[in-house]
Each structure stands twice: as C-alpha cells, then as structure tokens.
Coordinates of C-alpha atoms in Angstrom, one line a residue:
D1 CA -6.0 204.1 -41.2
E2 CA -7.4 204.4 -37.7
R3 CA -5.4 201.5 -36.4
L4 CA -2.1 203.1 -37.4
I5 CA -3.2 206.4 -35.9
A6 CA -4.1 204.7 -32.6
K7 CA -0.7 202.9 -32.5
L8 CA 1.1 206.1 -33.3
Q9 CA -0.8 208.0 -30.6
L10 CA -0.3 205.3 -28.1
S11 CA 3.4 205.2 -28.7
I12 CA 3.7 209.0 -28.4
C13 CA 1.6 209.2 -25.2
E14 CA 3.5 206.3 -23.5
T15 CA 6.9 207.8 -24.4
L16 CA 5.7 211.2 -23.1
L17 CA 4.6 209.7 -19.8
D18 CA 7.7 207.5 -19.4
V19 CA 10.1 210.4 -20.0
S20 CA 8.1 212.9 -17.9
E21 CA 8.4 210.5 -14.9
Y22 CA 12.1 210.9 -14.9
T23 CA 12.5 214.6 -15.8
G24 CA 10.8 216.4 -12.9
S25 CA 11.9 219.8 -11.9
G26 CA 15.4 219.7 -10.4
S27 CA 15.8 216.0 -11.2
S28 CA 19.3 214.7 -12.0
N29 CA 17.6 212.9 -15.0
N30 CA 16.8 216.2 -16.5
T31 CA 19.3 215.7 -19.3
P32 CA 19.2 217.7 -22.6
E33 CA 18.5 214.5 -24.5
K34 CA 15.5 213.6 -22.4
I35 CA 14.1 217.1 -22.5
E36 CA 14.5 217.1 -26.2
L37 CA 12.6 213.8 -26.4
L38 CA 9.9 215.3 -24.2
D39 CA 9.6 218.3 -26.5
E40 CA 9.4 216.2 -29.7
C41 CA 6.7 214.0 -28.2
A42 CA 4.6 217.1 -27.3
I43 CA 5.1 218.5 -30.8
C44 CA 4.0 215.2 -32.4
L45 CA 1.0 214.8 -30.2
S46 CA -0.1 218.4 -30.9
S47 CA 0.2 217.9 -34.6
L48 CA -1.7 214.6 -34.5
L49 CA -4.5 216.1 -32.5
Q50 CA -4.7 219.1 -34.8
T51 CA -5.2 217.0 -37.9
S52 CA -7.0 213.8 -36.8
K53 CA -10.6 213.6 -35.5
F54 CA -10.0 210.0 -34.5
A55 CA -6.9 211.0 -32.5
R56 CA -9.0 213.7 -30.7
Q57 CA -11.7 211.2 -29.9
F58 CA -9.0 208.9 -28.5
I59 CA -8.4 211.6 -25.8
I60 CA -12.0 212.9 -25.4
S61 CA -13.5 209.4 -25.0
P62 CA -10.5 207.3 -24.0
S63 CA -10.7 203.5 -24.1
S64 CA -9.0 201.1 -21.7
S65 CA -5.9 201.2 -24.1
S66 CA -5.6 205.0 -24.1
P67 CA -2.9 206.2 -21.7
L68 CA -4.2 209.8 -21.6
N69 CA -7.6 211.6 -21.2
I70 CA -8.2 215.3 -21.5
S71 CA -7.8 215.9 -17.7
E72 CA -4.4 214.2 -17.7
L73 CA -3.3 216.0 -20.9
A74 CA -4.2 219.3 -19.2
S75 CA -2.4 218.3 -16.1
A76 CA 0.8 217.4 -18.1
S77 CA 0.7 220.8 -19.9
M78 CA 0.9 222.5 -16.4
N79 CA 3.5 220.2 -14.8
L80 CA 6.1 219.0 -17.4
S81 CA 9.6 220.2 -16.8
S82 CA 10.1 221.6 -20.3
S83 CA 8.5 225.0 -21.2
K84 CA 8.4 224.0 -24.8
A85 CA 6.6 220.8 -24.1
R86 CA 4.1 222.7 -21.8
R87 CA 3.3 225.1 -24.6
Y88 CA 2.8 222.4 -27.2
L89 CA 0.5 220.4 -24.9
A90 CA -1.5 223.5 -24.2
K91 CA -1.8 223.8 -28.0
A92 CA -2.8 220.1 -28.2
C93 CA -5.6 220.9 -25.7
L94 CA -6.7 223.8 -27.8
S95 CA -7.0 221.6 -30.8
I96 CA -9.4 219.4 -28.9
F97 CA -11.4 222.3 -27.6
E98 CA -11.8 224.1 -30.9
H99 CA -12.8 221.2 -33.3
D100 CA -16.5 220.4 -33.8
D101 CA -16.2 216.8 -32.5
E102 CA -19.0 217.2 -30.0
N103 CA -21.9 217.8 -32.4
D104 CA -25.0 215.7 -31.9
D105 CA -26.3 213.3 -34.5
D106 CA -28.4 216.1 -36.1
G107 CA -25.4 218.3 -36.4
A108 CA -26.4 220.6 -33.5
F109 CA -23.7 221.8 -31.1
D110 CA -24.4 221.8 -27.3
I111 CA -22.0 224.2 -25.6
S112 CA -22.9 222.8 -22.1
K113 CA -22.1 219.3 -23.2
W114 CA -18.8 220.6 -24.8
I115 CA -17.8 222.3 -21.5
Q116 CA -18.5 219.2 -19.5
S117 CA -16.8 216.7 -21.8
N118 CA -13.7 218.8 -22.1
F119 CA -13.6 219.8 -18.4
I120 CA -13.3 223.4 -19.4
N121 CA -14.6 224.9 -16.1
D122 CA -12.4 222.6 -14.0
I123 CA -9.3 223.4 -16.1
L124 CA -10.1 227.1 -15.8
K125 CA -10.4 226.9 -12.0
N126 CA -7.1 224.9 -11.7
C127 CA -5.3 227.4 -13.9
T128 CA -6.6 230.3 -11.8
I129 CA -5.5 228.6 -8.6
A130 CA -2.0 228.1 -10.1
M131 CA -1.8 231.6 -11.4
K132 CA -2.6 233.1 -8.0
E133 CA 0.6 231.3 -6.6
M134 CA 2.7 233.9 -8.4
T135 CA 2.1 236.3 -5.5
S136 CA 3.5 233.9 -2.9
V137 CA 7.0 233.9 -1.7
S138 CA 7.8 230.4 -2.9
F139 CA 6.2 230.1 -6.3
A140 CA 6.8 227.5 -9.0
P141 CA 7.5 229.3 -12.3
A142 CA 7.0 226.2 -14.4
K143 CA 3.5 225.5 -13.1
I144 CA 2.5 229.1 -13.5
H145 CA 4.0 229.2 -17.0
G146 CA 1.9 226.1 -17.9
A147 CA -1.2 227.4 -16.4
A148 CA -0.9 230.7 -18.4
Y149 CA -0.8 228.9 -21.7
L150 CA -3.4 226.3 -20.9
G151 CA -5.8 228.8 -19.3
A152 CA -5.5 231.1 -22.2
S153 CA -6.3 228.2 -24.6
C154 CA -9.5 227.6 -22.6
V155 CA -10.4 231.3 -22.6
R156 CA -9.9 231.5 -26.4
A157 CA -11.9 228.4 -27.1
L158 CA -14.8 229.5 -24.8
R159 CA -14.8 233.0 -26.3
L160 CA -15.0 231.8 -29.9
R161 CA -17.6 229.2 -29.0
T162 CA -20.0 231.6 -27.4
I163 CA -19.6 234.0 -30.3
R164 CA -20.9 231.2 -32.6
D165 CA -23.3 229.5 -30.2
N166 CA -24.8 232.1 -27.8
D167 CA -25.7 230.5 -24.5
S168 CA -26.5 232.2 -21.2
S169 CA -26.6 229.1 -19.0
E170 CA -25.2 229.0 -15.5
L171 CA -22.3 226.7 -16.6
V172 CA -21.2 229.2 -19.3
A173 CA -21.5 232.1 -16.8
S174 CA -19.3 230.2 -14.4
C175 CA -16.7 229.7 -17.1
Y176 CA -16.7 233.3 -17.9
T177 CA -16.3 234.3 -14.3
E178 CA -13.2 232.1 -14.1
S179 CA -12.0 233.5 -17.5
T180 CA -12.3 237.1 -16.3
E181 CA -10.3 236.3 -13.2
L182 CA -7.6 234.6 -15.3
I183 CA -7.3 237.5 -17.7
T184 CA -6.9 239.9 -14.7
L185 CA -4.1 237.7 -13.4
F186 CA -2.4 237.7 -16.8
G187 CA -2.5 241.5 -16.7
R188 CA -0.9 241.6 -13.3
G189 CA 1.6 238.9 -14.2
I190 CA 3.1 240.9 -17.1
L191 CA 4.9 243.1 -14.5
H192 CA 6.1 240.1 -12.5
T193 CA 9.8 240.2 -11.4
D194 CA 10.3 236.7 -12.8
E195 CA 10.8 237.0 -16.6
V196 CA 9.4 233.6 -17.3
I197 CA 6.1 234.4 -15.6
G198 CA 6.0 237.9 -17.3
Q199 CA 6.5 236.4 -20.7
A200 CA 4.0 233.6 -20.1
C201 CA 1.3 236.1 -19.0
A202 CA 1.9 238.2 -22.1
G203 CA 1.7 235.1 -24.2
G204 CA -1.5 234.1 -22.4
L205 CA -3.2 237.4 -23.2
R206 CA -2.1 237.1 -26.9
I207 CA -3.7 233.6 -27.1
A208 CA -6.8 234.4 -25.1
F209 CA -7.8 237.3 -27.5
S210 CA -6.6 235.7 -30.7
Y211 CA -8.7 234.2 -33.5

C-alpha cells in the first residue's frame, strides 16, 4: 500500500533528520543510543529504497510532504556523524541511481535525463572537492569517508549505465571526467596516514568497479 510506504518513509526520514541535528561531530549529544538510532534509520531507509519504486520516486520527485530529496540525501551521506549511517545512505543513493525509474512512457531510457534528475554530475563534483581535502593539514575524516562511498556509488552507476546505454554527450563526458579524477584520488588515498580515509578509499575502489 503506497500510503503505508509513504508514512513509513516519512517517519524514517524525519527521525533521521531530527537525530542528525543533535549528533554532529564532537557534539556532547553524540551518545551511543543516538548514534545507534541514526544507524538503524539509515539501514531502514536503504532497504526501503532498494525494494520500493514508490519510495524511490518519493525522493526523486519529492512532494511538499517529503522531508528529503536526492540532493539532501547525498549531503547527509557525506556529513552524518556515524560512519555506518554514511555507508548505508550512500547505498540508499545507489539504489535510486541504479533502478530503471526514469524510463520514458515508451520504455526508452534517457541517460542525460537520468544524470540531471539524480544530480549525478553535481554529486561527483562535490565528492571530488571533499576528497581533495585529504591533502590539507586540517582535514575532516568523516566527510572524506562519506564522499568516498557516495562518489564510488555514482561512478559505479554511471559506468554500468553507459555500458547498457552508450551515449557520448557532453554531459556524460563531464561525468566521466569527474569520475576519473575521483578514482585517481581513491588510489592516492589508500596510502593515507589516516586509517579511516585509507579504508574508505579502498572501499570506494571496490564499489566503483563492482557489478
């Protein structure tokens, strides 16, 4: 029932947003109980988006009652205080990217429309900017960790889409330029002195080249 799915998704998203407000990096509210709730919300949302087309459409084409759109979901996957929640929200984004919910009425798939509606190029650029911060003196491991998993999800979705639907448009080329730079940063990041970043970059490479 679509109404039940909408209510469930609304509750999960609202709880996720409410808890994330009070569990920022270094916050005194960063209690194990709240982090666990954040993790469980991310896991539930990821599962819901993986299994329900209606739930994905609720994010892709949000109504006034929807608390999250795809850009906000991507932002949360880079900025939440929990590494587990960040990974699962990146997985949630991947579920949206990889399902054929953007087909036209005649069943045809328009890859340029897909890139635009899912903000693929913008997300790739944001992830690349965040990943470059790992070379600075004062870097934020959490954001870089999130950018690695989210960016890798974009690269994988783009790579598999263009295998199926060959397109040489300028927009696709721009996405591949960003993807190439991101992959290069993953390779460099594997040897980073911060273990969290090194593992995230290794995970990013695994996701980006997976099927």
